[in-house]
Amino acid sequence: MKAVRYHGPRRPFELDEVARPEAGPGEVLVRVAAAGMCHTELHFESGLLDLGVAPVTMGHEIAGTVEAVGAGVGNRRVGDRVLLYYYAGCGECEWCRRGEENLCGALKAELGFFNDGGYAEYVVVPERNAVPLPDHVSLEEAAPIGCGVTTAIHACSLAGVSEGDVVAVYGVGAVGYGLIQVARLRGARVLAIGRNPAKLERARSLGGEPIAAAPGVDVAAAVRKATGGRGADVVFELVATNETMAASIAMLAKRGRLVFIGYSEDALTVHPIQLVITEARVMGSVGNTLEELKEAVRLVAEGKVSVTVDRVLPLASWAEGLDALRRGEVVGRVVLRP
Ligand SMILES: NC(=O)c1ccc[n+]([C@@H]2O[C@H](COP(=O)([O-])OP(=O)(O)OC[C@H]3O[C@@H](n4cnc5c(N)ncnc54)[C@H](OP(=O)(O)O)[C@@H]3O)[C@@H](O)[C@H]2O)c1
Ligand SMILES: [Zn+2]
Ligand SMILES: [Zn+2]
């Protein structure tokens, strides 16, 4: 079968011919119908994210249909339309016991990170990772839920986003769109910070108040102005460059939380006094739990959260999708159709 694979840091992905996997005991074989392209793939390609495993089939936002089952899995699962949870924890550590396998230190699998993911015709996962989708949610719409929406749910929970909070979403890409909607559902006012008018317009339609980060604009000052001087209770960093991190720190309200979801080559520099005098907190958020993925599917199925698909491309056109993402031309997600 065809698969788009990572071959190590700073090397281009390649469309390879690989053996079709088979479902082992407790696993299902999924025919991939749609796989979302996350910005994380660009971090693999650039070498910023290097897990030391190659080659690996990329893609962690995966929707498809169960084609076959391994030993111990009921045949009734064949034909299920599913969204895949990309972590498989050890099941035994303190994190896994709490259902927080995104923090497991002995992961059995992480699809599209160090195990083969969804940029391929087929993928194999433990049965519990294949979460059924309601009929009215299309597979192309479902794929970007798997990271874009789930990451937002996890980060909002971690940051304790609640009624009346002012939330700033710095970077209006696919995860940003998830954050805007989930934070709004939790009763927050959301300021959406971006550079691209089309992306900001989409952010507005999802309930965010656009703040244009045009060259020369003091973004932190704009956030202060929009909040009567108070600042943002929660800032979600999806960009994390020197410039955006300095602005993010400067826009925090007292007891504000700066939450890193995105990252770049740049390191955070902050004088402790900035955190001390405001009692601010800096934190990170990674991935999501299986329960959060199920919640994400529910929210989309109920029409409370929508997914923004910029374009759907055949698997063979993966490079076109990645180039568009790199150039900042993608509003929401590119979805590949293997
Ligand atoms: N922690 C996790 O679990 C997790 C999960 C998913 C993704 N991530 C990471 O989170 C980040 C965002 O992911 P994504 O998939 O949402 O990426 P994305 O779709 O590429 O969105 C990022 C957005 O930031 C904008 N941007 C870039 N520089 C900017 C600047 N200086 N000021 C304002 N906006 C700027 C880009 O638009 P313009 O360039 O057009 O302005 C782009 O739309 C990535 O670093 C990704 O690796 C982390
Ligand atoms: Zn992702
Ligand atoms: Zn574990």
Short mmCIF file of C-alpha atoms and ligand atoms in Angstrom, two decimals:
data_model
loop_
_atom_site.label_atom_id
_atom_site.label_comp_id
_atom_site.label_asym_id
_atom_site.label_seq_id
_atom_site.Cartn_x
_atom_site.Cartn_y
_atom_site.Cartn_z
CA MET A 1 0.00 0.00 0.00
CA LYS A 2 1.02 3.63 -0.35
CA ALA A 3 2.17 5.59 2.72
CA VAL A 4 3.68 9.05 3.26
CA ARG A 5 6.60 8.54 5.59
CA TYR A 6 9.00 10.51 7.72
CA HIS A 7 12.61 9.46 7.11
CA GLY A 8 14.40 11.38 9.84
CA PRO A 9 14.98 15.01 10.81
CA ARG A 10 15.47 17.60 8.03
CA ARG A 11 14.69 15.02 5.37
CA PRO A 12 11.65 15.35 3.13
CA PHE A 13 8.73 12.96 3.61
CA GLU A 14 8.36 10.37 0.88
CA LEU A 15 5.50 8.47 -0.67
CA ASP A 16 6.62 4.86 -0.13
CA GLU A 17 5.24 1.47 -1.03
CA VAL A 18 4.95 -0.52 2.22
CA ALA A 19 3.36 -3.79 3.32
CA ARG A 20 -0.28 -3.60 4.35
CA PRO A 21 -0.41 -4.16 8.13
CA GLU A 22 -2.45 -6.92 9.76
CA ALA A 23 -4.54 -6.68 12.89
CA GLY A 24 -3.01 -8.61 15.79
CA PRO A 25 -4.88 -9.82 18.88
CA GLY A 26 -7.13 -7.07 20.28
CA GLU A 27 -6.53 -4.85 17.24
CA VAL A 28 -8.52 -3.64 14.26
CA LEU A 29 -7.40 -2.87 10.73
CA VAL A 30 -8.81 0.45 9.56
CA ARG A 31 -9.14 1.50 5.93
CA VAL A 32 -8.19 5.18 6.15
CA ALA A 33 -10.68 7.50 4.46
CA ALA A 34 -9.33 10.83 5.69
CA ALA A 35 -6.25 12.08 7.53
CA GLY A 36 -5.78 15.67 8.68
CA MET A 37 -2.46 17.48 8.25
CA CYS A 38 -1.37 18.99 11.57
CA HIS A 39 1.29 21.68 11.91
CA THR A 40 3.22 19.12 13.98
CA GLU A 41 4.17 17.41 10.72
CA LEU A 42 6.15 20.56 9.84
CA HIS A 43 8.03 20.21 13.14
CA PHE A 44 8.96 16.65 12.21
CA GLU A 45 10.16 17.74 8.81
CA SER A 46 12.24 20.64 10.17
CA GLY A 47 13.85 18.43 12.82
CA LEU A 48 12.43 20.45 15.74
CA LEU A 49 10.45 17.39 16.84
CA ASP A 50 12.75 14.38 16.70
CA LEU A 51 11.58 11.25 18.50
CA GLY A 52 14.48 9.23 17.09
CA VAL A 53 12.26 6.77 15.22
CA ALA A 54 12.27 6.52 11.42
CA PRO A 55 10.80 5.65 9.05
CA VAL A 56 7.31 6.36 10.38
CA THR A 57 4.08 6.93 8.49
CA MET A 58 2.85 10.39 9.44
CA GLY A 59 -0.69 11.43 10.35
CA HIS A 60 -2.41 11.40 13.76
CA GLU A 61 -5.84 12.75 12.76
CA ILE A 62 -7.34 9.62 11.26
CA ALA A 63 -10.86 8.61 10.26
CA GLY A 64 -11.89 5.52 8.37
CA THR A 65 -13.76 2.24 8.36
CA VAL A 66 -12.92 -0.97 10.19
CA GLU A 67 -11.93 -3.47 7.51
CA ALA A 68 -10.87 -6.48 9.59
CA VAL A 69 -10.41 -7.49 13.22
CA GLY A 70 -7.73 -9.44 15.05
CA ALA A 71 -8.21 -12.33 17.48
CA GLY A 72 -10.47 -11.52 20.39
CA VAL A 73 -12.29 -8.66 18.66
CA GLY A 74 -15.92 -9.22 17.71
CA ASN A 75 -16.72 -9.32 13.99
CA ARG A 76 -19.52 -6.85 14.54
CA ARG A 77 -16.91 -4.09 14.51
CA VAL A 78 -16.23 -4.68 10.82
CA GLY A 79 -17.73 -1.80 8.84
CA ASP A 80 -17.73 0.64 11.80
CA ARG A 81 -17.00 4.22 10.79
CA VAL A 82 -14.40 5.38 13.31
CA LEU A 83 -12.15 8.18 14.50
CA LEU A 84 -8.84 7.01 15.97
CA TYR A 85 -7.34 7.98 19.31
CA TYR A 86 -3.63 8.35 18.61
CA TYR A 87 -2.18 7.29 22.00
CA ALA A 88 -2.01 3.75 23.37
CA GLY A 89 -0.71 3.89 26.93
CA CYS A 90 0.93 1.12 28.94
CA GLY A 91 -2.29 0.76 30.93
CA GLU A 92 -0.45 0.38 34.21
CA CYS A 93 1.32 3.61 35.19
CA GLU A 94 -0.22 6.29 37.41
CA TRP A 95 -1.24 8.33 34.36
CA CYS A 96 -2.82 5.46 32.48
CA ARG A 97 -4.73 4.37 35.59
CA ARG A 98 -6.24 7.87 35.68
CA GLY A 99 -7.08 7.73 31.98
CA GLU A 100 -4.39 10.32 31.20
CA GLU A 101 -2.41 8.18 28.80
CA ASN A 102 -1.24 11.30 26.94
CA LEU A 103 1.29 11.54 29.81
CA CYS A 104 2.22 7.84 29.88
CA GLY A 105 5.99 7.36 29.97
CA ALA A 106 5.82 3.87 28.48
CA LEU A 107 3.46 4.35 25.54
CA LYS A 108 2.81 1.25 23.48
CA ALA A 109 1.95 3.43 20.51
CA GLU A 110 1.57 7.00 19.35
CA LEU A 111 0.15 6.94 15.85
CA GLY A 112 1.89 9.28 13.43
CA PHE A 113 4.60 10.05 16.01
CA PHE A 114 6.57 6.86 16.55
CA ASN A 115 4.11 4.33 15.13
CA ASP A 116 2.68 4.27 11.65
CA GLY A 117 -0.19 6.74 11.34
CA GLY A 118 -2.88 7.70 8.89
CA TYR A 119 -1.11 8.99 5.78
CA ALA A 120 -1.61 5.53 4.34
CA GLU A 121 -4.32 3.32 2.95
CA TYR A 122 -4.53 1.24 6.13
CA VAL A 123 -3.57 1.53 9.78
CA VAL A 124 -3.76 -0.89 12.71
CA VAL A 125 -4.86 0.19 16.20
CA PRO A 126 -6.03 -1.41 19.44
CA GLU A 127 -9.81 -1.84 19.25
CA ARG A 128 -10.49 0.69 22.03
CA ASN A 129 -8.70 3.39 20.00
CA ALA A 130 -11.31 3.13 17.21
CA VAL A 131 -14.17 5.34 18.40
CA PRO A 132 -17.46 5.02 16.48
CA LEU A 133 -18.73 8.06 14.60
CA PRO A 134 -22.38 9.02 14.15
CA ASP A 135 -23.61 8.54 10.56
CA HIS A 136 -24.17 12.24 9.95
CA VAL A 137 -20.52 13.17 10.63
CA SER A 138 -18.55 12.67 7.42
CA LEU A 139 -15.14 11.00 7.62
CA GLU A 140 -13.46 14.06 6.08
CA GLU A 141 -15.03 16.28 8.72
CA ALA A 142 -14.19 13.77 11.46
CA ALA A 143 -10.44 13.43 10.85
CA PRO A 144 -9.43 16.91 12.14
CA ILE A 145 -11.43 16.34 15.32
CA GLY A 146 -8.71 13.84 16.32
CA CYS A 147 -6.18 16.54 17.21
CA GLY A 148 -7.66 19.94 16.30
CA VAL A 149 -10.69 19.65 18.58
CA THR A 150 -9.37 17.20 21.16
CA THR A 151 -6.27 19.31 21.88
CA ALA A 152 -8.57 22.28 22.49
CA ILE A 153 -10.74 20.39 24.96
CA HIS A 154 -7.72 19.15 26.88
CA ALA A 155 -6.05 22.57 27.03
CA CYS A 156 -9.25 24.35 28.12
CA SER A 157 -9.70 21.82 30.94
CA LEU A 158 -6.09 22.09 32.04
CA ALA A 159 -6.26 25.90 32.07
CA GLY A 160 -9.58 25.82 33.92
CA VAL A 161 -11.34 27.99 31.33
CA SER A 162 -14.70 28.96 32.80
CA GLU A 163 -17.63 31.38 32.66
CA GLY A 164 -16.52 35.00 32.39
CA ASP A 165 -12.86 34.33 31.59
CA VAL A 166 -11.16 36.33 28.89
CA VAL A 167 -9.27 33.90 26.67
CA ALA A 168 -6.73 34.94 24.04
CA VAL A 169 -6.05 32.45 21.26
CA TYR A 170 -2.71 33.37 19.69
CA GLY A 171 -2.62 31.77 16.25
CA VAL A 172 -5.84 31.08 14.37
CA GLY A 173 -5.07 27.75 12.74
CA ALA A 174 -6.93 24.48 13.19
CA VAL A 175 -6.18 24.07 16.89
CA GLY A 176 -6.97 27.75 17.40
CA TYR A 177 -10.41 27.26 15.85
CA GLY A 178 -11.04 24.37 18.22
CA LEU A 179 -9.98 26.53 21.17
CA ILE A 180 -12.18 29.46 20.19
CA GLN A 181 -15.27 27.25 20.09
CA VAL A 182 -14.55 25.17 23.18
CA ALA A 183 -13.70 28.27 25.25
CA ARG A 184 -16.92 29.95 24.08
CA LEU A 185 -18.90 26.86 25.10
CA ARG A 186 -17.38 27.23 28.57
CA GLY A 187 -18.66 30.78 28.80
CA ALA A 188 -15.45 32.65 28.02
CA ARG A 189 -15.02 35.76 25.93
CA VAL A 190 -12.46 34.93 23.25
CA LEU A 191 -9.96 37.25 21.57
CA ALA A 192 -8.53 35.66 18.44
CA ILE A 193 -5.10 36.95 17.44
CA GLY A 194 -3.88 36.43 13.89
CA ARG A 195 -2.13 37.96 10.89
CA ASN A 196 -4.18 36.66 8.02
CA PRO A 197 -7.53 38.39 7.31
CA ALA A 198 -9.23 35.24 5.96
CA LYS A 199 -8.18 33.25 9.02
CA LEU A 200 -9.37 36.04 11.33
CA GLU A 201 -12.69 36.21 9.52
CA ARG A 202 -13.20 32.49 10.09
CA ALA A 203 -12.25 33.03 13.76
CA ARG A 204 -14.94 35.71 13.98
CA SER A 205 -17.56 33.39 12.52
CA LEU A 206 -16.71 30.85 15.24
CA GLY A 207 -17.26 33.35 18.04
CA GLY A 208 -13.84 34.97 18.45
CA GLU A 209 -13.23 38.73 18.49
CA PRO A 210 -10.43 39.31 15.96
CA ILE A 211 -7.24 41.12 16.96
CA ALA A 212 -5.00 41.81 13.97
CA ALA A 213 -1.32 41.18 14.66
CA ALA A 214 -0.17 43.41 11.79
CA PRO A 215 3.52 44.40 11.67
CA GLY A 216 4.21 47.17 14.17
CA VAL A 217 1.04 46.51 16.17
CA ASP A 218 1.49 46.11 19.92
CA VAL A 219 -0.70 43.03 20.32
CA ALA A 220 -0.53 43.01 24.13
CA ALA A 221 -1.66 46.63 24.18
CA ALA A 222 -4.54 45.75 21.85
CA VAL A 223 -5.64 42.99 24.24
CA ARG A 224 -5.37 45.38 27.21
CA LYS A 225 -7.43 47.94 25.33
CA ALA A 226 -10.10 45.36 24.46
CA THR A 227 -10.34 44.32 28.11
CA GLY A 228 -10.38 47.73 29.79
CA GLY A 229 -6.75 47.27 30.86
CA ARG A 230 -7.30 43.93 32.60
CA GLY A 231 -5.70 41.54 30.11
CA ALA A 232 -6.42 37.89 29.38
CA ASP A 233 -7.07 35.27 32.05
CA VAL A 234 -5.82 32.56 29.72
CA VAL A 235 -3.51 32.88 26.72
CA PHE A 236 -3.18 29.87 24.45
CA GLU A 237 0.11 30.00 22.54
CA LEU A 238 -0.08 28.28 19.16
CA VAL A 239 2.88 30.12 17.64
CA ALA A 240 5.48 30.56 20.40
CA THR A 241 8.11 32.68 18.68
CA ASN A 242 10.15 35.30 20.57
CA GLU A 243 7.77 37.98 19.38
CA THR A 244 4.53 36.20 20.27
CA MET A 245 5.78 34.86 23.61
CA ALA A 246 6.80 38.36 24.74
CA ALA A 247 3.35 39.64 23.78
CA SER A 248 1.64 36.68 25.43
CA ILE A 249 3.36 37.33 28.75
CA ALA A 250 2.57 41.03 28.51
CA MET A 251 -1.15 40.47 27.89
CA LEU A 252 -1.75 38.23 30.92
CA ALA A 253 -4.21 39.39 33.56
CA LYS A 254 -3.38 38.94 37.24
CA ARG A 255 -3.32 35.19 38.01
CA GLY A 256 -3.38 34.66 34.25
CA ARG A 257 -2.34 31.35 32.72
CA LEU A 258 -0.08 31.17 29.68
CA VAL A 259 -0.62 27.78 28.08
CA PHE A 260 1.85 26.45 25.51
CA ILE A 261 0.33 24.20 22.90
CA GLY A 262 2.52 25.28 20.00
CA TYR A 263 6.27 25.68 19.93
CA SER A 264 8.99 26.96 17.60
CA GLU A 265 12.80 27.04 17.60
CA ASP A 266 12.64 29.90 20.10
CA ALA A 267 12.96 29.58 23.87
CA LEU A 268 10.76 31.36 26.39
CA THR A 269 12.52 34.24 28.10
CA VAL A 270 10.71 35.81 30.99
CA HIS A 271 11.94 37.75 33.95
CA PRO A 272 10.53 36.10 37.08
CA ILE A 273 9.37 39.46 38.35
CA GLN A 274 6.79 39.52 35.55
CA LEU A 275 5.32 36.31 36.92
CA VAL A 276 5.77 37.25 40.58
CA ILE A 277 3.93 40.53 40.57
CA THR A 278 0.96 39.15 38.64
CA GLU A 279 0.97 35.64 40.16
CA ALA A 280 0.90 34.39 36.60
CA ARG A 281 1.35 30.76 35.66
CA VAL A 282 3.09 29.23 32.66
CA MET A 283 2.05 25.73 31.61
CA GLY A 284 2.05 23.28 28.75
CA SER A 285 -0.66 21.07 27.28
CA VAL A 286 -0.07 17.92 25.31
CA GLY A 287 -2.53 15.81 23.40
CA ASN A 288 -5.72 14.56 24.99
CA THR A 289 -7.34 11.62 26.70
CA LEU A 290 -9.59 9.01 25.11
CA GLU A 291 -12.55 10.47 27.00
CA GLU A 292 -11.75 13.91 25.59
CA LEU A 293 -11.76 12.45 22.09
CA LYS A 294 -15.22 10.99 22.73
CA GLU A 295 -16.38 14.38 24.03
CA ALA A 296 -14.97 16.05 20.90
CA VAL A 297 -16.94 13.67 18.68
CA ARG A 298 -20.11 14.44 20.69
CA LEU A 299 -19.63 18.20 20.40
CA VAL A 300 -19.20 17.99 16.63
CA ALA A 301 -22.10 15.55 16.26
CA GLU A 302 -24.34 17.92 18.23
CA GLY A 303 -23.30 20.86 16.04
CA LYS A 304 -21.68 22.72 18.96
CA VAL A 305 -18.22 22.65 17.44
CA SER A 306 -17.43 22.69 13.75
CA VAL A 307 -14.34 21.63 11.88
CA THR A 308 -12.81 23.85 9.19
CA VAL A 309 -11.60 21.86 6.20
CA ASP A 310 -9.63 24.06 3.80
CA ARG A 311 -9.29 21.42 1.08
CA VAL A 312 -9.28 17.68 0.53
CA LEU A 313 -6.37 16.22 -1.45
CA PRO A 314 -5.50 12.71 -2.63
CA LEU A 315 -2.68 11.11 -0.63
CA ALA A 316 -0.31 11.49 -3.58
CA SER A 317 -0.71 15.29 -3.32
CA TRP A 318 0.52 15.36 0.29
CA ALA A 319 3.42 17.69 -0.66
CA GLU A 320 0.99 20.28 -2.00
CA GLY A 321 -0.87 20.23 1.33
CA LEU A 322 2.31 20.49 3.37
CA ASP A 323 3.63 23.35 1.21
CA ALA A 324 0.36 25.24 1.60
CA LEU A 325 0.50 24.76 5.38
CA ARG A 326 4.12 25.92 5.49
CA ARG A 327 3.27 29.02 3.47
CA GLY A 328 0.39 29.90 5.81
CA GLU A 329 -2.23 29.44 3.07
CA VAL A 330 -4.41 26.93 4.91
CA VAL A 331 -7.56 28.12 6.68
CA GLY A 332 -8.24 25.25 9.10
CA ARG A 333 -7.04 21.85 7.95
CA VAL A 334 -5.92 20.13 4.79
CA VAL A 335 -7.36 16.61 4.73
CA LEU A 336 -5.69 13.81 2.77
CA ARG A 337 -7.78 11.07 1.19
CA PRO A 338 -5.69 7.91 0.82
N1 LIG B 1 0.43 20.39 22.35
C1 LIG B 1 -0.31 19.65 21.54
O1 LIG B 1 -0.90 18.67 21.92
C2 LIG B 1 -0.44 20.07 20.11
C3 LIG B 1 -1.46 19.54 19.31
C4 LIG B 1 -1.58 20.04 18.01
C5 LIG B 1 -0.72 20.99 17.53
N2 LIG B 1 0.28 21.44 18.33
C6 LIG B 1 1.17 22.54 17.91
O2 LIG B 1 0.41 23.72 18.02
C7 LIG B 1 0.80 24.65 17.01
C8 LIG B 1 -0.41 25.04 16.18
O3 LIG B 1 -0.88 23.90 15.48
P1 LIG B 1 -1.95 24.04 14.29
O4 LIG B 1 -2.06 22.70 13.67
O5 LIG B 1 -3.16 24.75 14.75
O6 LIG B 1 -1.13 24.99 13.29
P2 LIG B 1 -1.63 25.93 12.11
O7 LIG B 1 -2.91 25.38 11.58
O8 LIG B 1 -0.49 26.10 11.20
O9 LIG B 1 -1.96 27.28 12.88
C9 LIG B 1 -0.99 28.15 13.39
C10 LIG B 1 -1.41 29.55 12.97
O10 LIG B 1 -0.57 30.51 13.57
C11 LIG B 1 -0.47 31.59 12.69
N3 LIG B 1 0.72 32.39 12.98
C12 LIG B 1 2.00 32.09 12.67
N4 LIG B 1 2.81 33.07 13.11
C13 LIG B 1 2.03 34.01 13.68
C14 LIG B 1 2.28 35.25 14.32
N5 LIG B 1 3.52 35.73 14.43
N6 LIG B 1 1.24 35.95 14.80
C15 LIG B 1 -0.02 35.47 14.68
N7 LIG B 1 -0.32 34.30 14.09
C16 LIG B 1 0.69 33.58 13.59
C17 LIG B 1 -0.44 30.97 11.31
O11 LIG B 1 -1.04 31.80 10.35
P3 LIG B 1 -0.22 32.93 9.52
O12 LIG B 1 1.17 32.41 9.32
O13 LIG B 1 -1.02 33.04 8.26
O14 LIG B 1 -0.29 34.15 10.36
C18 LIG B 1 -1.30 29.73 11.49
O15 LIG B 1 -2.60 29.91 10.97
C19 LIG B 1 1.93 23.96 16.25
O16 LIG B 1 3.17 24.32 16.82
C20 LIG B 1 1.65 22.49 16.49
O17 LIG B 1 2.79 21.68 16.37
C21 LIG B 1 0.44 20.99 19.60
ZN ZN B 2 -1.81 17.45 15.84
ZN ZN B 3 1.13 4.34 31.14
#
